[in-house]
PDB file of C-alpha atoms in Angstrom:
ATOM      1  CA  UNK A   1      -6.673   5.219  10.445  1.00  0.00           C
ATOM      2  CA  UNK A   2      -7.875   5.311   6.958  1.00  0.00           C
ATOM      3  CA  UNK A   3     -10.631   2.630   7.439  1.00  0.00           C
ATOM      4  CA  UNK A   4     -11.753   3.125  10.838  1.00  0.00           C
ATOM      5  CA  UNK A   5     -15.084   2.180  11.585  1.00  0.00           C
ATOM      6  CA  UNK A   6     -16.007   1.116   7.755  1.00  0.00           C
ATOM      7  CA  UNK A   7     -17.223  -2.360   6.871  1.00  0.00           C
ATOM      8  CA  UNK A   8     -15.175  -4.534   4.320  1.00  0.00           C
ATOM      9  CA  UNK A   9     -15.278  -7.220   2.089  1.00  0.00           C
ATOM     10  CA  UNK A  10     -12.407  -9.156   0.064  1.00  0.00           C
ATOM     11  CA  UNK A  11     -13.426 -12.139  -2.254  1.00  0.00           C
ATOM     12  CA  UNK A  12     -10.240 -15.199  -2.355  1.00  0.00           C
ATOM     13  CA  UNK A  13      -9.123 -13.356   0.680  1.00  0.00           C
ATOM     14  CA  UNK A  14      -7.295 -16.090   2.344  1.00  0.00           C
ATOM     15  CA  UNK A  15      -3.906 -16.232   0.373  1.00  0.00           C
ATOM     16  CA  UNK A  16      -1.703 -13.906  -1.599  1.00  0.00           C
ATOM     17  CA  UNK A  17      -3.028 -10.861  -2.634  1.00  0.00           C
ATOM     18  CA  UNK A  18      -6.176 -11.330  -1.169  1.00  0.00           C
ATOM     19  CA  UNK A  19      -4.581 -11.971   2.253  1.00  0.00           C
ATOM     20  CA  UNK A  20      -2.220  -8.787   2.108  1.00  0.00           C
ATOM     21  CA  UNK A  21      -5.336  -6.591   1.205  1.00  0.00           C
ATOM     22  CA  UNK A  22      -7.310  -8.320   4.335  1.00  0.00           C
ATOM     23  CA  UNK A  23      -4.452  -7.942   6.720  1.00  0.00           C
ATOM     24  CA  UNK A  24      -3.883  -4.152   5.513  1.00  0.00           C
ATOM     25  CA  UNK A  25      -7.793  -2.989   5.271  1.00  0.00           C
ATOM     26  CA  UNK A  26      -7.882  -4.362   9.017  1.00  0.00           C
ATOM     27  CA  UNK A  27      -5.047  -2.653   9.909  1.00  0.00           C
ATOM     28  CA  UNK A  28      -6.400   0.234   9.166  1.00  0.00           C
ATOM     29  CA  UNK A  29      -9.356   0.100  11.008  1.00  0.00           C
ATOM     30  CA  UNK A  30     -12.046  -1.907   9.140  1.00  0.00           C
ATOM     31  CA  UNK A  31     -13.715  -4.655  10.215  1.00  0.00           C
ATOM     32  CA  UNK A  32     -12.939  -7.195   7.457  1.00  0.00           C
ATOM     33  CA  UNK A  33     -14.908  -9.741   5.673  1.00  0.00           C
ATOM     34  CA  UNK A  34     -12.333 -12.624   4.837  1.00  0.00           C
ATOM     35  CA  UNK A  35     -14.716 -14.694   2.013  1.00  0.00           C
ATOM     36  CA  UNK A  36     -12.411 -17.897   0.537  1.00  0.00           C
ATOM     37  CA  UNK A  37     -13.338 -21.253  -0.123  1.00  0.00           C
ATOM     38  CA  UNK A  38     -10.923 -22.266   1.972  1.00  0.00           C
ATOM     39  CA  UNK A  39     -11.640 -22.817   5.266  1.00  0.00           C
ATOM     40  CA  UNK A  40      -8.627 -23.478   6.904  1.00  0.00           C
ATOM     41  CA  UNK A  41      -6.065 -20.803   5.416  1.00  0.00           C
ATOM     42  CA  UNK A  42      -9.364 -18.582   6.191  1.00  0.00           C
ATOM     43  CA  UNK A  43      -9.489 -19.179   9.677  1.00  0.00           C
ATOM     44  CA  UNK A  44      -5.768 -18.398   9.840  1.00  0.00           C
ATOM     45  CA  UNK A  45      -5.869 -14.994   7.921  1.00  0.00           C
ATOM     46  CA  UNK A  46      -9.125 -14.386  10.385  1.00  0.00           C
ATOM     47  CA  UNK A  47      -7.026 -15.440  13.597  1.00  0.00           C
ATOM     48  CA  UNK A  48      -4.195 -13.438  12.741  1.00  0.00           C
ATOM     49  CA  UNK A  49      -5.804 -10.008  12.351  1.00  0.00           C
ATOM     50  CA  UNK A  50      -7.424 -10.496  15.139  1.00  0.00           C
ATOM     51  CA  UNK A  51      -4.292 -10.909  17.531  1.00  0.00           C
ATOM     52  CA  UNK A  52      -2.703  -8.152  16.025  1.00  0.00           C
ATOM     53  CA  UNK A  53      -5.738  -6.445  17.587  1.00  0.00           C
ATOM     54  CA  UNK A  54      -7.833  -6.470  14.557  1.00  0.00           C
ATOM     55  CA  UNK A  55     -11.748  -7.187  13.259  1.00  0.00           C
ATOM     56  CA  UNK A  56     -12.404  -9.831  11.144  1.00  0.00           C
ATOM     57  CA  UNK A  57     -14.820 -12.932  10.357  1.00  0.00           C
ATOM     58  CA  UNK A  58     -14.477 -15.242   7.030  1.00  0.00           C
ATOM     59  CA  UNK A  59     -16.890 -16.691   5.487  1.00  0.00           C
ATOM     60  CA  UNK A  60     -16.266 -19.986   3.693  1.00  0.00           C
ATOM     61  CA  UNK A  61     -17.714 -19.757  -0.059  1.00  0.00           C
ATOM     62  CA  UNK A  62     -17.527 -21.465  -3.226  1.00  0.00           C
ATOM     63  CA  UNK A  63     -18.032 -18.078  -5.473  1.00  0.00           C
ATOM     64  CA  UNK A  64     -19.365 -20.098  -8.786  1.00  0.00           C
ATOM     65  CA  UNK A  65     -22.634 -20.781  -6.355  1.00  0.00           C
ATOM     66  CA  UNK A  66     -24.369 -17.969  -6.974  1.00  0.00           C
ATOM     67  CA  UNK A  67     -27.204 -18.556  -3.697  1.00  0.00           C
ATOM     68  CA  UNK A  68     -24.157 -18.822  -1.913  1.00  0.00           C
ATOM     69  CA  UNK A  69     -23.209 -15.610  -3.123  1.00  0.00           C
ATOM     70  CA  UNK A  70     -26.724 -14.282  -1.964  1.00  0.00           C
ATOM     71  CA  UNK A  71     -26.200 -15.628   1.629  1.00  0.00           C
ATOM     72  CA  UNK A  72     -22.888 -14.059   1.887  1.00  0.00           C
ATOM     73  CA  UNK A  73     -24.517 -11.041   1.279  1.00  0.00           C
ATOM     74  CA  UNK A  74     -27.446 -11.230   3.186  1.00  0.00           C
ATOM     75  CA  UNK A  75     -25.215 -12.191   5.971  1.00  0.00           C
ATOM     76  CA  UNK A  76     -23.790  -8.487   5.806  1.00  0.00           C
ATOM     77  CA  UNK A  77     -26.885  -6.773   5.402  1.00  0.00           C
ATOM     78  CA  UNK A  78     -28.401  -8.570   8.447  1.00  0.00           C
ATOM     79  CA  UNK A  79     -25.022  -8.040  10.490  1.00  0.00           C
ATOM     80  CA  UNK A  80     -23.921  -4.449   9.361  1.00  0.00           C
ATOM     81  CA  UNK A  81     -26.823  -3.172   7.260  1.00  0.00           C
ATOM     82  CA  UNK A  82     -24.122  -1.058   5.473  1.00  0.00           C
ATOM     83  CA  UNK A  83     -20.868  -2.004   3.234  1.00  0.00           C
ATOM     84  CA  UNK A  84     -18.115   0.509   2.574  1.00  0.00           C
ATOM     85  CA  UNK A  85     -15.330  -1.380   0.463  1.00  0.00           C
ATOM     86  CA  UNK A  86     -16.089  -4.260  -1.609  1.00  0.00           C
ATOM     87  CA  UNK A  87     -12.878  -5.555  -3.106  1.00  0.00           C
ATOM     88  CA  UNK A  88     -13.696  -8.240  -5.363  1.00  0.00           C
ATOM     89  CA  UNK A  89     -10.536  -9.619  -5.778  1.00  0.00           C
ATOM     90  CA  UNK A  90     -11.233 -13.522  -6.884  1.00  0.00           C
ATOM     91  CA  UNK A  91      -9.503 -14.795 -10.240  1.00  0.00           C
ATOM     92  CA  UNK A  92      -7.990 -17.895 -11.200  1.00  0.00           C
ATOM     93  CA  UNK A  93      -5.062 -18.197 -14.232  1.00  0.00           C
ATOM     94  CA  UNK A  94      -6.308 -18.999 -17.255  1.00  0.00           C
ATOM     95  CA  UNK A  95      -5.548 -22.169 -19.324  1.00  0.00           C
ATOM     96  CA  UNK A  96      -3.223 -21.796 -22.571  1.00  0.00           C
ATOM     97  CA  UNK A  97      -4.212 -21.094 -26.060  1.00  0.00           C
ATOM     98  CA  UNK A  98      -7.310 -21.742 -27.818  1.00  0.00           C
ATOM     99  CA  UNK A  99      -7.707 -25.271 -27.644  1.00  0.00           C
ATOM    100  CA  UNK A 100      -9.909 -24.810 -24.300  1.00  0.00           C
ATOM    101  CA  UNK A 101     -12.554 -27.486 -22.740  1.00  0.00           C
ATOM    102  CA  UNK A 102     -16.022 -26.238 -22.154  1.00  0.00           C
ATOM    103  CA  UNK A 103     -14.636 -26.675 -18.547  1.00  0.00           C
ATOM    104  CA  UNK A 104     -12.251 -24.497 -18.753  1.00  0.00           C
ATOM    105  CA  UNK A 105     -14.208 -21.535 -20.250  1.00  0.00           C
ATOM    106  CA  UNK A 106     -16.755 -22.288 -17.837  1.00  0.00           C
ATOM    107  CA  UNK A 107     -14.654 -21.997 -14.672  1.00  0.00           C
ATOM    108  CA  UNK A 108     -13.042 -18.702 -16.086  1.00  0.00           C
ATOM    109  CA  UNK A 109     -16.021 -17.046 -16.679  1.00  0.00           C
ATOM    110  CA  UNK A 110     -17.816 -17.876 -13.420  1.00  0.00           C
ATOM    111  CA  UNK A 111     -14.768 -17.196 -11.680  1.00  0.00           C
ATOM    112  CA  UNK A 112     -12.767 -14.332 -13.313  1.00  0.00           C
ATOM    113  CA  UNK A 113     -16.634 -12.477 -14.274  1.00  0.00           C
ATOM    114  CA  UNK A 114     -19.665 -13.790 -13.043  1.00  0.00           C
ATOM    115  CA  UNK A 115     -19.142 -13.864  -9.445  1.00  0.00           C
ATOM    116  CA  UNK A 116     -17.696 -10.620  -8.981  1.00  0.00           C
ATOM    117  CA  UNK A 117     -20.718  -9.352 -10.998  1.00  0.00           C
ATOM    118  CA  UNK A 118     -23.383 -10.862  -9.350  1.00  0.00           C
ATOM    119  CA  UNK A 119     -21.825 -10.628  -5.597  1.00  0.00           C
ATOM    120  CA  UNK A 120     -21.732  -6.698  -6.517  1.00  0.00           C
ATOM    121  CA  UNK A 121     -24.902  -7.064  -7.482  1.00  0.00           C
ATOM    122  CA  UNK A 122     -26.347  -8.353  -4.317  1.00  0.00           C
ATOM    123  CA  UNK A 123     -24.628  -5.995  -2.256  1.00  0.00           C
ATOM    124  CA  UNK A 124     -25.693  -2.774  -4.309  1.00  0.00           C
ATOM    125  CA  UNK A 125     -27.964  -1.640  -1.541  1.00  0.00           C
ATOM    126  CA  UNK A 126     -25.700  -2.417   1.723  1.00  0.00           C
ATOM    127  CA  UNK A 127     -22.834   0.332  -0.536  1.00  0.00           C
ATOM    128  CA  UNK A 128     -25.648   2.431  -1.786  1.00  0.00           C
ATOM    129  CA  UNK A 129     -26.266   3.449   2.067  1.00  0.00           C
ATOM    130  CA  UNK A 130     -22.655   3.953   3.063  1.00  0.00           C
ATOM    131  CA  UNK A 131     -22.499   7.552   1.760  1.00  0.00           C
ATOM    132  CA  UNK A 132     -19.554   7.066  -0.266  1.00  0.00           C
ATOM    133  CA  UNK A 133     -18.562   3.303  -0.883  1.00  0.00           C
ATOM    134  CA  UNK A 134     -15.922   2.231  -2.911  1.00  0.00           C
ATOM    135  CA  UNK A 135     -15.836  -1.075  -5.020  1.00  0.00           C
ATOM    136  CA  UNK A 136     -12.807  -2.684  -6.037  1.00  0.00           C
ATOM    137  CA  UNK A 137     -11.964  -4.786  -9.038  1.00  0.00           C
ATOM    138  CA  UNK A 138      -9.051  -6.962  -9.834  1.00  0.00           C
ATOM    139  CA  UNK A 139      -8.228  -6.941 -13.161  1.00  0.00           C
ATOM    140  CA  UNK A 140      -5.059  -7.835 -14.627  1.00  0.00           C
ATOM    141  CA  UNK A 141      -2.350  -5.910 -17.129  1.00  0.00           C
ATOM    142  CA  UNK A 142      -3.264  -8.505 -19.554  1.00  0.00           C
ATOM    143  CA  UNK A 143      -6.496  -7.035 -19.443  1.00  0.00           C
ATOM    144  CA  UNK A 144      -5.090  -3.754 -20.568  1.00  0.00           C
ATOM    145  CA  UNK A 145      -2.501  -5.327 -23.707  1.00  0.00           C
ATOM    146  CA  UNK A 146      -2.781  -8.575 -25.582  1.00  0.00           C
ATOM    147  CA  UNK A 147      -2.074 -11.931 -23.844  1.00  0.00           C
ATOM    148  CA  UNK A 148      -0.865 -14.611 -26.198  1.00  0.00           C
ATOM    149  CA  UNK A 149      -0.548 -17.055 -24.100  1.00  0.00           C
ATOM    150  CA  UNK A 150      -3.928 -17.019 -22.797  1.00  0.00           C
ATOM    151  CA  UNK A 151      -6.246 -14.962 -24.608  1.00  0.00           C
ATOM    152  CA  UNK A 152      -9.476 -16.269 -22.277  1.00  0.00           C
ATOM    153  CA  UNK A 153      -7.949 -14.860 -19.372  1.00  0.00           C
ATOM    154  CA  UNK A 154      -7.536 -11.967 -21.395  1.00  0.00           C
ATOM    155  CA  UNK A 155     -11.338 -11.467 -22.174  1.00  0.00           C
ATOM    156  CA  UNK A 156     -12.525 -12.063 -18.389  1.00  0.00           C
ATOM    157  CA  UNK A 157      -9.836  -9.314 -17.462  1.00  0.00           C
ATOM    158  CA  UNK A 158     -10.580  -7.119 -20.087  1.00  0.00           C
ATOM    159  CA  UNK A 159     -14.157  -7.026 -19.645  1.00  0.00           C
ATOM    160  CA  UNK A 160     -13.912  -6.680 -16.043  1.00  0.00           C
ATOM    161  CA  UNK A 161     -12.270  -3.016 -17.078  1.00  0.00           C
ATOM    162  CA  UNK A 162     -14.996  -2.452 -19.539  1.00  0.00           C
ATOM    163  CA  UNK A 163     -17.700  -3.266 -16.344  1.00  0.00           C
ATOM    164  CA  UNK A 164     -15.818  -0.647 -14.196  1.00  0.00           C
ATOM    165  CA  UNK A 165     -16.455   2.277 -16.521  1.00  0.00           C
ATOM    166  CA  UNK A 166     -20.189   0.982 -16.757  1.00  0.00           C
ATOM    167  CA  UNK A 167     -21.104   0.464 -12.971  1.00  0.00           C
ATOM    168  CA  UNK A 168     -19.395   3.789 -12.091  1.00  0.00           C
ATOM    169  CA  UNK A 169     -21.466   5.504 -14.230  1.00  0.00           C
ATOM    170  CA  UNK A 170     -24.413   3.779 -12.782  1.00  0.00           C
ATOM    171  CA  UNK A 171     -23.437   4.161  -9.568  1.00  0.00           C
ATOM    172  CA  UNK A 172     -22.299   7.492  -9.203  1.00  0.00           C
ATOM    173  CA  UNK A 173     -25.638   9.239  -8.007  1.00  0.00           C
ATOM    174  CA  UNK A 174     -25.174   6.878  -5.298  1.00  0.00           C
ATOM    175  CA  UNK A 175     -21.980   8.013  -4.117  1.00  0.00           C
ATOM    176  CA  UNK A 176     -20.531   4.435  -4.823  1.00  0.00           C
ATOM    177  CA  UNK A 177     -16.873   4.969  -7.034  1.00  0.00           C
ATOM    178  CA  UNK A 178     -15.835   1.618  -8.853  1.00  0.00           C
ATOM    179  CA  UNK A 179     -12.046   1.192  -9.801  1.00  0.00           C
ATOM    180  CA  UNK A 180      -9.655  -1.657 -11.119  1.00  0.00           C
ATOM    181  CA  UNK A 181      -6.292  -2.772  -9.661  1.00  0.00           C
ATOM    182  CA  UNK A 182      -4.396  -4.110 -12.851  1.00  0.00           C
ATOM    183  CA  UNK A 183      -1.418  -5.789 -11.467  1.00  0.00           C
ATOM    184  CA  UNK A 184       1.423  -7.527 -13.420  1.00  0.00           C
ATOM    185  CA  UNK A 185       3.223 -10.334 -11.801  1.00  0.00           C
ATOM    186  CA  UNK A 186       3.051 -10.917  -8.330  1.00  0.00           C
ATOM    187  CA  UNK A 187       5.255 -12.913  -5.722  1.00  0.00           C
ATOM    188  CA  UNK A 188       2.352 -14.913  -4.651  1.00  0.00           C
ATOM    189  CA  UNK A 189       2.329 -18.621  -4.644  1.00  0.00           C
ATOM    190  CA  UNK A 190       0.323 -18.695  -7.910  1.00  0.00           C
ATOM    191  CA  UNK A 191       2.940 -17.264  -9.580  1.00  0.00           C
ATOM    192  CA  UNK A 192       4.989 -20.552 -10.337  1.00  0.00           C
ATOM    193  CA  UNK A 193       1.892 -21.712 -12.719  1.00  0.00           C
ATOM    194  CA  UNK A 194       1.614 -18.769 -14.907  1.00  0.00           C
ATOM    195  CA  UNK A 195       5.216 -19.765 -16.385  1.00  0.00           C
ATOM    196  CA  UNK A 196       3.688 -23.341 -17.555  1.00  0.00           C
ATOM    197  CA  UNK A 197       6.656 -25.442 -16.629  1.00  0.00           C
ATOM    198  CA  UNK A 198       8.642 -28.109 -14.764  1.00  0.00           C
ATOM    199  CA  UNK A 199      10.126 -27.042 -11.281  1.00  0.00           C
ATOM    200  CA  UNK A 200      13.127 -27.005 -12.312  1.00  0.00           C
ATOM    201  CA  UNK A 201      12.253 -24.346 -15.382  1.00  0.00           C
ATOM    202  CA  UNK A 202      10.621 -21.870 -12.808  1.00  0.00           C
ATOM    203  CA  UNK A 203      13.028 -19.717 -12.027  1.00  0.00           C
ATOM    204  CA  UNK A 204      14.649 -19.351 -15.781  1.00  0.00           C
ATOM    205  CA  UNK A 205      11.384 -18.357 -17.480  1.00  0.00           C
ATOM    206  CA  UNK A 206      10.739 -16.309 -14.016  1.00  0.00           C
ATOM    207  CA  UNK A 207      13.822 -14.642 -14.655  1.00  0.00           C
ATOM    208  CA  UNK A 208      12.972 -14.054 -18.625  1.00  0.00           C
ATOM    209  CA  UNK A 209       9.777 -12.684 -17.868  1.00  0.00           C
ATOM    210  CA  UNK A 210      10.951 -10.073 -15.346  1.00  0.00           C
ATOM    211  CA  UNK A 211      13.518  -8.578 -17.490  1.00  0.00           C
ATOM    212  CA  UNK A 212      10.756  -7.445 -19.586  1.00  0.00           C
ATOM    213  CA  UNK A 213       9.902  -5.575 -16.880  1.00  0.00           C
ATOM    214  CA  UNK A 214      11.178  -1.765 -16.847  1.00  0.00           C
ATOM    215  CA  UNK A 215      11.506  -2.013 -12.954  1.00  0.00           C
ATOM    216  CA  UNK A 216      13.134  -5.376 -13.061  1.00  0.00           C
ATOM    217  CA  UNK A 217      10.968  -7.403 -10.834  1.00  0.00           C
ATOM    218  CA  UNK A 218       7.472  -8.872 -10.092  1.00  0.00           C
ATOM    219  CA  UNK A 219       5.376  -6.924  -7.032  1.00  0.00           C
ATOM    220  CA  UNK A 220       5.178  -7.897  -3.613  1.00  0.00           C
ATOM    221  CA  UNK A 221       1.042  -8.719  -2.753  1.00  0.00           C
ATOM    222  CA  UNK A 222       1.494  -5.839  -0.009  1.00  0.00           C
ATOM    223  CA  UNK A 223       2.238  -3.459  -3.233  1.00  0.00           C
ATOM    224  CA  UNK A 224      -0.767  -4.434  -4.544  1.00  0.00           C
ATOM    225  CA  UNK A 225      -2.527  -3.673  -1.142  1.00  0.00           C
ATOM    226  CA  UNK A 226      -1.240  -0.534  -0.581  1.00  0.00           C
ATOM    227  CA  UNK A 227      -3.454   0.272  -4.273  1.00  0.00           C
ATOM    228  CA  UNK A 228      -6.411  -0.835  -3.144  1.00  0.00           C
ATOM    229  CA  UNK A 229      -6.110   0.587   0.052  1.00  0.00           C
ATOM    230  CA  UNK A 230      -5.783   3.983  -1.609  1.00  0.00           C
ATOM    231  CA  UNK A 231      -9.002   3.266  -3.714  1.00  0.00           C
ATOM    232  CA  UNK A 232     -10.854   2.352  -0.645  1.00  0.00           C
ATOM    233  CA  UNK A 233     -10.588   5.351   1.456  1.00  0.00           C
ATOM    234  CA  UNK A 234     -11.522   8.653   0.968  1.00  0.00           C
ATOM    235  CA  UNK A 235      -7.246   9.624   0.235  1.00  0.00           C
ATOM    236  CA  UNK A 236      -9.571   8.545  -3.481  1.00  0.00           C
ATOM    237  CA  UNK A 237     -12.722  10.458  -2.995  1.00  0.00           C
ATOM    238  CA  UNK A 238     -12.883  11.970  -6.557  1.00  0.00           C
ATOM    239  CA  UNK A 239     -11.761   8.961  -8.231  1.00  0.00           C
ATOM    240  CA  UNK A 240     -13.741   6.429 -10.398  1.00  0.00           C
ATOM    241  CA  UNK A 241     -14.402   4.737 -13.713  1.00  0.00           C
ATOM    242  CA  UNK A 242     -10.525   3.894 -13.735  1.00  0.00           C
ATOM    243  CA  UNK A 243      -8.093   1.292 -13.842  1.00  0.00           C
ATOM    244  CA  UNK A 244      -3.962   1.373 -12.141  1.00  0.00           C
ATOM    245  CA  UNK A 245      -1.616  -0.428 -13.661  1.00  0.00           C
ATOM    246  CA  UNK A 246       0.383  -2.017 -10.799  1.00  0.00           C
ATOM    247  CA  UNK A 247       3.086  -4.075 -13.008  1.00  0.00           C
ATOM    248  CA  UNK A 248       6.527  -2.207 -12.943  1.00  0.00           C
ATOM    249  CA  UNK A 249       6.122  -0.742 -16.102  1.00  0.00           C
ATOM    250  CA  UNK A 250       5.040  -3.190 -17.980  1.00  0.00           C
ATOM    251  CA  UNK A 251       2.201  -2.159 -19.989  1.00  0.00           C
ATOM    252  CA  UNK A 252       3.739   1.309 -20.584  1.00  0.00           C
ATOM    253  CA  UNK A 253       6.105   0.454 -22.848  1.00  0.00           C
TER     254      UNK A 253
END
């Protein structure tokens, strides 16, 4: 197993692509920290890798509270003393255009940014001692191109890519590689509010947007799991300060 007997933790890890990277990690060996703000689809992410003969615990988290975000990781200090995978994979779409609320720049930031900085932060110490941790950042490929339909999302994305480069820098004395997971569309039940439309519109502007696509298609969240899986074990030892497109194509055209 590729994660056996390492410590992991995945940020909005109770749905979508947070789920498929909690239910994979565990499946290959680690014991998995399942942090959501959602109690109940956390318990059943938690439940499930366990009967499949799994280890997991979630831990139920708002991520814009940043003491929170202390206690989560004190909690895995005093439990583990040692972290081997962080996956900080917490994000939320962004709103359209440039007429934004306050609110809506605030809940980007803290969300898309902040958290993952500061929860990295915290745990610094528990990855330093793991002899060759990996951290994990979701970006997105509209981090990589130009986004006009949401250029804030853009930014948080984009400098999330930017921080990567940086920490691995800082971090590579430690034996701690950073890397970003840029994905594209994904089936996940998110997807339905990037297109900005009625029900009924879904599936035509679905359809639009995926012919763009060289491979035709969005990604399954188990694609996207597979990736980080990769950049959490040691199959990615010499590998860090980078970003993988995961988007069919998309931003190499």
């Amino acid at each position: 197993m590729l994660l056996q007997n390492k410590v992991a933790l995945i940020t909005a890890g109770a749905s979508g692509m947070g789920r498929a990277g909690a239910e994979r990690f565990a499946e290959q060996g680690a014991f998995v920290y399942v942090v959501d703000r959602d109690e109940a689809a956390t318990q059943t992410v938690v439940d499930g890798i366990k009967e499949r003969g799994g280890q997991a615990e979630g831990i139920v988290v708002d991520v814009r509270d940043l003491e929170a975000l202390r206690g989560v990781a004190d909690r895995v200090e005093k439990q583990h003393g040692v972290l081997h995978v962080l996956y900080n994979n917490v994000g939320i779409p962004g709103a359209a255009g440039m007429d934004l609320s306050i609110e809506d720049w605030d809940a980007l930031i803290e969300i898309n940014a902040r958290a993952s900085f500061y929860l990295t932060n915290y745990l610094t110490e528990a990855l330093k001692k793991a002899d060759g941790a990996s951290i994990i950042f979701k970006s997105s490929s509209s981090g990589l191109v130009g986004s006009p339909w949401s250029p804030l999302y853009s930014f948080t994305k984009g400098g999330l890519i930017a921080l990567v480069r940086s920490l691995a820098l800082a971090l590579a004395p430690d034996k701690v590689r950073v890397n970003a997971i840029a994905p594209g569309s994904v089936e996940t039940p998110g997807l339905p509010g990037f297109f900005r439309a009625s029900a009924e519109e879904v599936e035509e502007r679905k359809q639009a947007f995926f012919a763009q696509i060289p491979l035709g298609r969005a990604s399954q969240p188990e694609e996207i799991a597979n990736v980080a899986l990769f950049l959490a074990s040691d199959m990615s030892s010499y590998i860090t300060g980078i970003t993988i497109p995961v988007d069919g194509g998309l931003t190499a055209k």
